[in-house]
mmCIF file of C-alpha atoms and ligand atoms in Angstrom:
data_model
loop_
_atom_site.group_PDB
_atom_site.id
_atom_site.type_symbol
_atom_site.label_atom_id
_atom_site.label_comp_id
_atom_site.label_asym_id
_atom_site.label_seq_id
_atom_site.Cartn_x
_atom_site.Cartn_y
_atom_site.Cartn_z
ATOM 1 C CA MET A 64 -84.956 85.420 0.375
ATOM 2 C CA GLU A 65 -87.351 87.553 2.346
ATOM 3 C CA ILE A 66 -88.402 86.037 5.534
ATOM 4 C CA SER A 67 -91.474 88.084 6.138
ATOM 5 C CA LYS A 68 -92.589 88.828 9.608
ATOM 6 C CA LYS A 69 -96.088 88.197 8.477
ATOM 7 C CA ARG A 70 -95.287 84.593 7.341
ATOM 8 C CA ILE A 71 -93.651 83.873 10.527
ATOM 9 C CA ARG A 72 -96.452 85.567 12.537
ATOM 10 C CA SER A 73 -99.047 83.517 10.693
ATOM 11 C CA MET A 74 -97.209 80.140 11.296
ATOM 12 C CA ILE A 75 -96.966 81.201 15.112
ATOM 13 C CA MET A 76 -100.726 82.372 15.572
ATOM 14 C CA SER A 77 -101.875 78.706 14.860
ATOM 15 C CA ALA A 78 -99.627 77.332 17.468
ATOM 16 C CA ASN A 79 -99.021 78.351 21.042
ATOM 17 C CA ILE A 80 -95.779 80.216 21.796
ATOM 18 C CA VAL A 81 -92.805 77.794 22.584
ATOM 19 C CA GLY A 82 -89.810 79.538 23.893
ATOM 20 C CA ARG A 83 -86.512 78.060 25.249
ATOM 21 C CA PHE A 84 -83.437 78.627 27.248
ATOM 22 C CA ALA A 85 -80.486 77.261 25.530
ATOM 23 C CA PRO A 86 -77.499 77.688 27.836
ATOM 24 C CA SER A 87 -74.080 76.355 27.031
ATOM 25 C CA PRO A 88 -72.996 74.744 30.417
ATOM 26 C CA SER A 89 -69.442 75.763 30.350
ATOM 27 C CA GLY A 90 -69.444 77.718 33.579
ATOM 28 C CA ARG A 91 -71.629 79.361 36.153
ATOM 29 C CA MET A 92 -74.305 81.463 34.649
ATOM 30 C CA HIS A 93 -73.619 85.269 34.772
ATOM 31 C CA LEU A 94 -76.151 88.235 34.910
ATOM 32 C CA GLY A 95 -75.837 88.543 31.120
ATOM 33 C CA ASN A 96 -77.012 85.162 30.595
ATOM 34 C CA ALA A 97 -79.817 85.722 33.246
ATOM 35 C CA PHE A 98 -80.739 88.882 31.377
ATOM 36 C CA SER A 99 -81.735 86.962 28.045
ATOM 37 C CA TYR A 100 -83.389 84.133 29.957
ATOM 38 C CA LEU A 101 -85.547 86.597 31.965
ATOM 39 C CA LEU A 102 -86.749 88.093 28.613
ATOM 40 C CA ALA A 103 -87.220 84.651 26.989
ATOM 41 C CA TRP A 104 -89.337 83.759 30.097
ATOM 42 C CA LEU A 105 -91.403 87.013 30.223
ATOM 43 C CA SER A 106 -92.047 86.740 26.478
ATOM 44 C CA ALA A 107 -93.315 83.242 26.453
ATOM 45 C CA ARG A 108 -95.124 83.228 29.773
ATOM 46 C CA SER A 109 -96.885 86.575 29.192
ATOM 47 C CA ALA A 110 -98.331 85.109 25.879
ATOM 48 C CA GLY A 111 -99.347 81.923 27.932
ATOM 49 C CA GLY A 112 -96.518 79.969 26.160
ATOM 50 C CA ARG A 113 -94.209 77.045 27.146
ATOM 51 C CA ILE A 114 -90.496 76.985 27.553
ATOM 52 C CA VAL A 115 -87.939 74.194 26.734
ATOM 53 C CA LEU A 116 -84.755 73.784 28.510
ATOM 54 C CA ARG A 117 -81.995 72.638 26.176
ATOM 55 C CA GLN A 118 -78.387 72.178 27.302
ATOM 56 C CA GLU A 119 -76.006 73.066 24.581
ATOM 57 C CA ASP A 120 -73.200 70.945 25.701
ATOM 58 C CA LEU A 121 -71.713 69.958 22.267
ATOM 59 C CA ASP A 122 -68.168 70.894 23.303
ATOM 60 C CA PRO A 123 -66.978 68.104 25.423
ATOM 61 C CA VAL A 124 -63.940 70.070 26.501
ATOM 62 C CA ARG A 125 -65.648 73.258 27.798
ATOM 63 C CA CYS A 126 -69.129 71.863 28.978
ATOM 64 C CA ASN A 127 -69.917 69.580 31.759
ATOM 65 C CA ARG A 128 -72.762 67.929 33.606
ATOM 66 C CA ASN A 129 -72.115 69.812 36.969
ATOM 67 C CA TYR A 130 -72.384 73.128 35.220
ATOM 68 C CA ALA A 131 -75.638 71.979 33.474
ATOM 69 C CA ASP A 132 -77.183 70.975 36.947
ATOM 70 C CA GLN A 133 -75.993 74.285 38.387
ATOM 71 C CA LEU A 134 -77.618 76.171 35.596
ATOM 72 C CA GLU A 135 -80.878 74.687 36.334
ATOM 73 C CA GLN A 136 -80.458 75.403 40.034
ATOM 74 C CA ASP A 137 -79.802 79.035 39.291
ATOM 75 C CA LEU A 138 -82.818 79.385 36.939
ATOM 76 C CA LEU A 139 -85.082 77.894 39.401
ATOM 77 C CA TRP A 140 -83.797 80.080 42.230
ATOM 78 C CA LEU A 141 -84.580 83.005 40.052
ATOM 79 C CA GLY A 142 -87.996 81.589 39.385
ATOM 80 C CA LEU A 143 -87.502 81.141 35.587
ATOM 81 C CA ASP A 144 -89.177 77.683 35.316
ATOM 82 C CA TRP A 145 -89.503 75.582 32.201
ATOM 83 C CA ASP A 146 -92.078 72.962 30.994
ATOM 84 C CA GLU A 147 -89.941 70.518 29.203
ATOM 85 C CA GLY A 148 -86.377 69.462 29.109
ATOM 86 C CA GLY A 149 -83.462 69.653 31.330
ATOM 87 C CA SER A 150 -82.605 66.797 33.800
ATOM 88 C CA GLY A 151 -86.223 65.938 34.286
ATOM 89 C CA GLY A 152 -87.141 65.582 30.618
ATOM 90 C CA GLY A 153 -87.663 62.235 28.783
ATOM 91 C CA ASP A 154 -86.150 62.608 25.683
ATOM 92 C CA PRO A 155 -82.548 64.072 25.722
ATOM 93 C CA TYR A 156 -82.491 67.792 26.014
ATOM 94 C CA TYR A 157 -78.665 67.555 26.170
ATOM 95 C CA GLN A 158 -77.062 68.187 22.858
ATOM 96 C CA SER A 159 -74.245 65.759 23.643
ATOM 97 C CA GLN A 160 -76.786 63.154 23.566
ATOM 98 C CA ARG A 161 -78.413 64.007 20.245
ATOM 99 C CA SER A 162 -75.659 63.236 17.672
ATOM 100 C CA ASP A 163 -77.785 60.677 15.798
ATOM 101 C CA LEU A 164 -80.282 63.395 15.022
ATOM 102 C CA TYR A 165 -77.686 65.798 13.738
ATOM 103 C CA ALA A 166 -76.028 63.043 11.678
ATOM 104 C CA HIS A 167 -79.423 62.285 10.210
ATOM 105 C CA TYR A 168 -80.121 65.934 9.104
ATOM 106 C CA LEU A 169 -76.523 66.310 7.982
ATOM 107 C CA HIS A 170 -77.192 63.398 5.746
ATOM 108 C CA GLU A 171 -80.177 64.908 4.496
ATOM 109 C CA LEU A 172 -78.420 68.082 3.747
ATOM 110 C CA GLU A 173 -75.837 66.110 1.732
ATOM 111 C CA GLY A 174 -78.464 65.312 -0.734
ATOM 112 C CA THR A 175 -78.305 69.062 -1.675
ATOM 113 C CA GLY A 176 -74.739 68.406 -2.964
ATOM 114 C CA LEU A 177 -73.589 71.526 -1.085
ATOM 115 C CA ILE A 178 -71.557 69.713 1.756
ATOM 116 C CA TYR A 179 -67.786 69.316 1.161
ATOM 117 C CA PRO A 180 -64.929 68.181 3.219
ATOM 118 C CA CYS A 181 -62.501 70.945 4.344
ATOM 119 C CA PHE A 182 -59.027 70.225 5.348
ATOM 120 C CA CYS A 183 -57.862 73.639 6.282
ATOM 121 C CA THR A 184 -56.114 74.175 9.631
ATOM 122 C CA ARG A 185 -57.252 76.548 12.231
ATOM 123 C CA GLY A 186 -54.046 78.555 11.729
ATOM 124 C CA ALA A 187 -54.686 78.963 8.241
ATOM 125 C CA LEU A 188 -58.087 80.073 8.687
ATOM 126 C CA HIS A 189 -57.305 82.625 11.377
ATOM 127 C CA ALA A 190 -54.638 84.484 9.161
ATOM 128 C CA PRO A 191 -54.943 88.204 10.089
ATOM 129 C CA SER A 192 -55.267 89.033 6.449
ATOM 130 C CA ALA A 193 -58.556 87.014 6.109
ATOM 131 C CA PRO A 194 -61.724 89.003 5.777
ATOM 132 C CA HIS A 195 -63.902 88.644 8.837
ATOM 133 C CA ALA A 196 -67.561 88.470 9.306
ATOM 134 C CA SER A 197 -69.492 90.851 11.658
ATOM 135 C CA ASP A 198 -69.221 88.475 14.437
ATOM 136 C CA GLY A 199 -65.329 88.399 14.112
ATOM 137 C CA THR A 200 -65.075 85.005 12.600
ATOM 138 C CA PRO A 201 -62.947 84.815 9.388
ATOM 139 C CA ILE A 202 -65.028 84.347 6.266
ATOM 140 C CA TYR A 203 -63.912 81.137 4.654
ATOM 141 C CA PRO A 204 -62.290 81.793 1.245
ATOM 142 C CA GLY A 205 -63.488 78.615 -0.225
ATOM 143 C CA THR A 206 -60.082 76.868 -0.474
ATOM 144 C CA CYS A 207 -61.363 73.248 -0.317
ATOM 145 C CA ARG A 208 -64.689 73.900 -2.105
ATOM 146 C CA GLY A 209 -63.443 72.882 -5.591
ATOM 147 C CA LEU A 210 -60.990 69.858 -4.655
ATOM 148 C CA SER A 211 -61.230 66.973 -6.993
ATOM 149 C CA PRO A 212 -62.169 63.512 -5.582
ATOM 150 C CA ALA A 213 -58.564 62.582 -5.979
ATOM 151 C CA GLN A 214 -57.205 65.586 -4.115
ATOM 152 C CA ARG A 215 -59.868 64.928 -1.400
ATOM 153 C CA ALA A 216 -58.715 61.280 -1.118
ATOM 154 C CA GLU A 217 -55.263 62.302 -0.790
ATOM 155 C CA LYS A 218 -55.748 64.922 1.917
ATOM 156 C CA ALA A 219 -57.936 62.726 3.856
ATOM 157 C CA MET A 220 -54.953 60.274 4.360
ATOM 158 C CA LEU A 221 -53.319 63.129 6.385
ATOM 159 C CA ARG A 222 -56.032 64.835 8.234
ATOM 160 C CA ARG A 223 -59.690 64.271 9.076
ATOM 161 C CA PRO A 224 -61.688 66.921 7.279
ATOM 162 C CA ALA A 225 -64.433 69.292 8.805
ATOM 163 C CA LEU A 226 -67.628 69.435 6.669
ATOM 164 C CA ARG A 227 -68.678 72.702 5.260
ATOM 165 C CA ILE A 228 -71.853 73.802 3.371
ATOM 166 C CA ALA A 229 -71.350 75.986 0.342
ATOM 167 C CA VAL A 230 -73.526 79.059 0.568
ATOM 168 C CA PRO A 231 -75.146 80.631 -2.321
ATOM 169 C CA GLU A 232 -74.955 84.279 -3.555
ATOM 170 C CA GLN A 233 -78.010 85.049 -1.824
ATOM 171 C CA GLU A 234 -79.134 87.788 0.575
ATOM 172 C CA ILE A 235 -81.323 86.782 3.627
ATOM 173 C CA THR A 236 -83.533 89.475 5.233
ATOM 174 C CA PHE A 237 -85.720 88.984 8.175
ATOM 175 C CA THR A 238 -87.225 91.308 10.809
ATOM 176 C CA ASP A 239 -86.077 90.804 14.269
ATOM 177 C CA GLY A 240 -88.699 91.310 16.938
ATOM 178 C CA LEU A 241 -86.555 93.722 18.938
ATOM 179 C CA GLN A 242 -83.561 94.861 16.511
ATOM 180 C CA GLY A 243 -85.989 95.372 13.455
ATOM 181 C CA PRO A 244 -84.853 94.604 9.915
ATOM 182 C CA TYR A 245 -81.662 92.708 9.422
ATOM 183 C CA ARG A 246 -79.892 91.535 6.315
ATOM 184 C CA GLU A 247 -76.953 89.468 5.325
ATOM 185 C CA HIS A 248 -75.534 88.366 1.966
ATOM 186 C CA LEU A 249 -74.599 84.714 2.618
ATOM 187 C CA ALA A 250 -71.416 84.417 0.402
ATOM 188 C CA ARG A 251 -70.153 87.769 1.164
ATOM 189 C CA ASP A 252 -70.939 88.364 4.954
ATOM 190 C CA CYS A 253 -70.944 84.856 6.060
ATOM 191 C CA GLY A 254 -69.153 82.415 3.834
ATOM 192 C CA ASP A 255 -69.138 78.639 3.633
ATOM 193 C CA PHE A 256 -69.568 77.510 7.256
ATOM 194 C CA ILE A 257 -68.958 74.473 9.309
ATOM 195 C CA LEU A 258 -71.617 71.684 9.993
ATOM 196 C CA ARG A 259 -69.316 69.176 11.627
ATOM 197 C CA ARG A 260 -65.913 69.854 13.028
ATOM 198 C CA SER A 261 -62.859 67.857 12.090
ATOM 199 C CA ASP A 262 -63.148 66.218 15.567
ATOM 200 C CA GLY A 263 -66.437 64.904 14.706
ATOM 201 C CA VAL A 264 -68.368 67.341 16.998
ATOM 202 C CA PHE A 265 -71.545 68.898 15.332
ATOM 203 C CA ALA A 266 -71.443 72.518 14.875
ATOM 204 C CA TYR A 267 -73.818 74.928 16.814
ATOM 205 C CA GLN A 268 -75.471 76.268 13.571
ATOM 206 C CA LEU A 269 -76.608 72.690 12.584
ATOM 207 C CA ALA A 270 -77.596 71.583 16.128
ATOM 208 C CA VAL A 271 -79.566 74.637 16.937
ATOM 209 C CA VAL A 272 -81.672 74.477 13.798
ATOM 210 C CA VAL A 273 -82.400 70.776 14.147
ATOM 211 C CA ASP A 274 -83.157 71.109 17.838
ATOM 212 C CA ASP A 275 -85.295 74.299 17.535
ATOM 213 C CA ALA A 276 -87.444 72.447 14.831
ATOM 214 C CA LEU A 277 -87.635 68.998 16.575
ATOM 215 C CA MET A 278 -88.489 70.764 19.994
ATOM 216 C CA GLY A 279 -91.296 72.827 18.306
ATOM 217 C CA VAL A 280 -89.662 76.061 19.297
ATOM 218 C CA ASN A 281 -91.271 78.988 17.625
ATOM 219 C CA GLN A 282 -89.872 81.857 19.574
ATOM 220 C CA VAL A 283 -86.161 82.417 20.025
ATOM 221 C CA VAL A 284 -84.916 85.107 22.415
ATOM 222 C CA ARG A 285 -81.221 85.272 22.840
ATOM 223 C CA GLY A 286 -78.434 87.626 23.057
ATOM 224 C CA ARG A 287 -77.656 90.067 20.209
ATOM 225 C CA ASP A 288 -74.119 88.440 19.668
ATOM 226 C CA LEU A 289 -76.228 85.824 17.813
ATOM 227 C CA LEU A 290 -78.106 88.041 15.461
ATOM 228 C CA SER A 291 -75.561 87.441 12.689
ATOM 229 C CA SER A 292 -75.969 83.630 12.996
ATOM 230 C CA THR A 293 -79.706 84.178 12.242
ATOM 231 C CA PRO A 294 -79.609 84.322 8.373
ATOM 232 C CA ARG A 295 -77.566 81.066 8.236
ATOM 233 C CA GLN A 296 -80.077 79.387 10.536
ATOM 234 C CA LEU A 297 -82.980 80.675 8.448
ATOM 235 C CA TRP A 298 -81.291 79.372 5.296
ATOM 236 C CA LEU A 299 -80.772 75.914 6.751
ATOM 237 C CA GLN A 300 -84.246 75.916 8.023
ATOM 238 C CA GLU A 301 -85.209 76.515 4.300
ATOM 239 C CA LEU A 302 -83.071 73.675 3.049
ATOM 240 C CA LEU A 303 -84.430 71.236 5.701
ATOM 241 C CA ALA A 304 -88.244 72.433 5.270
ATOM 242 C CA PHE A 305 -88.354 73.421 8.898
ATOM 243 C CA PRO A 306 -90.606 76.283 10.002
ATOM 244 C CA HIS A 307 -89.015 79.613 10.981
ATOM 245 C CA PRO A 308 -89.237 80.698 14.545
ATOM 246 C CA GLU A 309 -89.706 84.433 15.383
ATOM 247 C CA TYR A 310 -86.485 85.872 16.783
ATOM 248 C CA TYR A 311 -85.783 88.569 19.390
ATOM 249 C CA HIS A 312 -82.177 89.611 19.872
ATOM 250 C CA ALA A 313 -81.713 91.164 23.289
ATOM 251 C CA PRO A 314 -78.963 93.770 23.984
ATOM 252 C CA LEU A 315 -75.770 92.584 25.669
ATOM 253 C CA LEU A 316 -74.512 93.604 29.047
ATOM 254 C CA CYS A 317 -71.156 95.257 28.977
ATOM 255 C CA ALA A 318 -68.510 96.402 31.259
ATOM 256 C CA GLY A 319 -67.441 100.006 31.180
ATOM 257 C CA ASP A 320 -64.628 99.518 28.682
ATOM 258 C CA GLY A 321 -67.376 98.269 26.156
ATOM 259 C CA ARG A 322 -66.553 94.572 26.218
ATOM 260 C CA ARG A 323 -69.550 92.186 26.938
ATOM 261 C CA LEU A 324 -69.821 90.481 30.121
ATOM 262 C CA SER A 325 -68.218 87.047 30.220
ATOM 263 C CA LYS A 326 -67.510 84.254 32.621
ATOM 264 C CA ARG A 327 -64.428 86.294 33.427
ATOM 265 C CA ASP A 328 -66.688 88.657 35.376
ATOM 266 C CA GLY A 329 -66.830 86.404 38.372
ATOM 267 C CA ASP A 330 -68.486 89.237 40.331
ATOM 268 C CA LEU A 331 -71.416 89.331 38.263
ATOM 269 C CA ASP A 332 -71.883 85.498 38.204
ATOM 270 C CA LEU A 333 -74.648 83.909 39.994
ATOM 271 C CA GLY A 334 -72.409 82.086 42.308
ATOM 272 C CA GLU A 335 -70.902 85.133 43.821
ATOM 273 C CA LEU A 336 -74.007 87.056 43.769
ATOM 274 C CA ARG A 337 -75.915 84.441 45.784
ATOM 275 C CA ALA A 338 -72.947 83.862 48.086
ATOM 276 C CA GLY A 339 -73.087 87.541 48.734
ATOM 277 C CA GLY A 340 -76.687 87.200 49.833
ATOM 278 C CA ALA A 341 -78.461 88.761 46.826
ATOM 279 C CA SER A 342 -82.078 87.649 46.741
ATOM 280 C CA PRO A 343 -83.942 86.773 43.418
ATOM 281 C CA GLU A 344 -86.103 89.850 43.740
ATOM 282 C CA ILE A 345 -82.983 92.081 44.054
ATOM 283 C CA LEU A 346 -81.393 90.573 40.977
ATOM 284 C CA LEU A 347 -84.625 90.525 38.933
ATOM 285 C CA GLY A 348 -84.936 94.318 39.823
ATOM 286 C CA LYS A 349 -81.496 94.989 38.583
ATOM 287 C CA LEU A 350 -82.167 92.946 35.214
ATOM 288 C CA ALA A 351 -85.628 94.539 34.719
ATOM 289 C CA HIS A 352 -84.387 98.010 35.313
ATOM 290 C CA TRP A 353 -81.486 97.373 32.773
ATOM 291 C CA ALA A 354 -84.020 96.087 30.201
ATOM 292 C CA GLY A 355 -86.127 99.160 30.667
ATOM 293 C CA LEU A 356 -88.914 97.348 32.203
ATOM 294 C CA ILE A 357 -89.062 99.260 35.474
ATOM 295 C CA ASP A 358 -88.044 102.835 36.065
ATOM 296 C CA ARG A 359 -86.230 102.434 39.176
ATOM 297 C CA GLU A 360 -83.725 99.746 40.356
ATOM 298 C CA GLU A 361 -85.733 98.070 43.199
ATOM 299 C CA PRO A 362 -86.653 94.494 44.114
ATOM 300 C CA VAL A 363 -89.347 93.150 41.971
ATOM 301 C CA SER A 364 -91.270 89.768 41.630
ATOM 302 C CA LEU A 365 -91.754 87.752 38.317
ATOM 303 C CA PRO A 366 -95.547 88.152 38.683
ATOM 304 C CA GLU A 367 -95.205 91.967 38.855
ATOM 305 C CA LEU A 368 -92.956 91.912 35.747
ATOM 306 C CA LEU A 369 -95.229 89.517 33.867
ATOM 307 C CA ARG A 370 -98.211 91.754 34.319
ATOM 308 C CA GLU A 371 -96.468 94.728 32.595
ATOM 309 C CA PHE A 372 -94.404 92.870 30.153
ATOM 310 C CA ASP A 373 -94.156 94.380 26.855
ATOM 311 C CA TRP A 374 -91.345 94.087 24.024
ATOM 312 C CA SER A 375 -91.910 97.783 23.113
ATOM 313 C CA ARG A 376 -90.523 98.835 26.428
ATOM 314 C CA VAL A 377 -87.300 96.681 26.053
ATOM 315 C CA LYS A 378 -84.016 98.537 25.206
ATOM 316 C CA ARG A 379 -82.341 97.567 21.992
ATOM 317 C CA THR A 380 -78.934 98.719 22.501
ATOM 318 C CA ASP A 381 -76.132 97.251 24.684
ATOM 319 C CA ILE A 382 -76.279 98.119 28.485
ATOM 320 C CA THR A 383 -73.156 99.127 30.369
ATOM 321 C CA VAL A 384 -73.461 97.652 33.860
ATOM 322 C CA LYS A 385 -70.290 98.018 35.585
HETATM 323 N N1 LIG B 457 -75.967 78.222 23.717
HETATM 324 C C1 LIG B 457 -75.793 79.474 23.180
HETATM 325 C C2 LIG B 457 -75.173 80.292 24.298
HETATM 326 O O1 LIG B 457 -75.408 79.938 25.505
HETATM 327 C C3 LIG B 457 -77.027 80.059 22.769
HETATM 328 C C4 LIG B 457 -77.495 79.579 21.542
HETATM 329 C C5 LIG B 457 -78.819 80.104 21.051
HETATM 330 O O2 LIG B 457 -79.577 80.820 21.812
HETATM 331 O O3 LIG B 457 -79.151 79.912 19.854
HETATM 332 O O4 LIG B 457 -74.521 81.303 23.966
#
């Protein structure tokens, strides 16, 4: 399946750009998150577009409302505003409040006959010998795909299953706005993936596709770590007859040892930086310089960045920042 850039463009030309921030509120925002939100904001705003804030708090153990509120405050402090969503927003923009919608679309997908219960334990799936996808997750070998109804009933007495979707022998290709052409063979490179976990929590891949469509998002700017999720999302969009957004996968910020910044890098989280007296302009200057948008690292304002913003100036490869 070729998702042509032309098709995506033509769908978007008729609508205005709707971008989004989709944070997972499981900790304080760090500069790596701020980096992709800045690009998402500049991309949408420079085209006169709108922005939705959606809190991806599906995981009840890792996420909470305090972090979500703190994320909003950090975004606003940086000047990265939004038009819809977050705590101000009418319809729920917290994924934890949208389970009925995910259940509805899961049910719709069940009509394809591709969904099946999977009883495999985490341990079995993470065996070191299992082949791994490019994002490091094990490729599911299809163990539970062919179980008979009797076998399913028997296993269901012992364990609540996850629900997986069987992927076809199909290659998905699309053109990322920043990273260029990208392709993945669904069966070989991803494998059957989970739509609802065994604890009943809906999976990111389903939630993000449903939400982007229902919230009218037509431009997704996010970290390059999610590039390999995009073919699965494009395929789910086809199955559900949803439009395809355009995608821009931003480089990741990395520490000197090559690993990407994470919540462990407390010195680069907004809490530490703000407490240390950094101003929004100083941080925007750092981020914009790392992105390739300004030549020297110096304080800069959002209106200045907005005037000059152009994706052709943004770096594609990961950026070492400490
Ligand atoms: N919630 C995800 C994260 O914070 C982003 C998901 C997305 O942009 O599709 O990593």
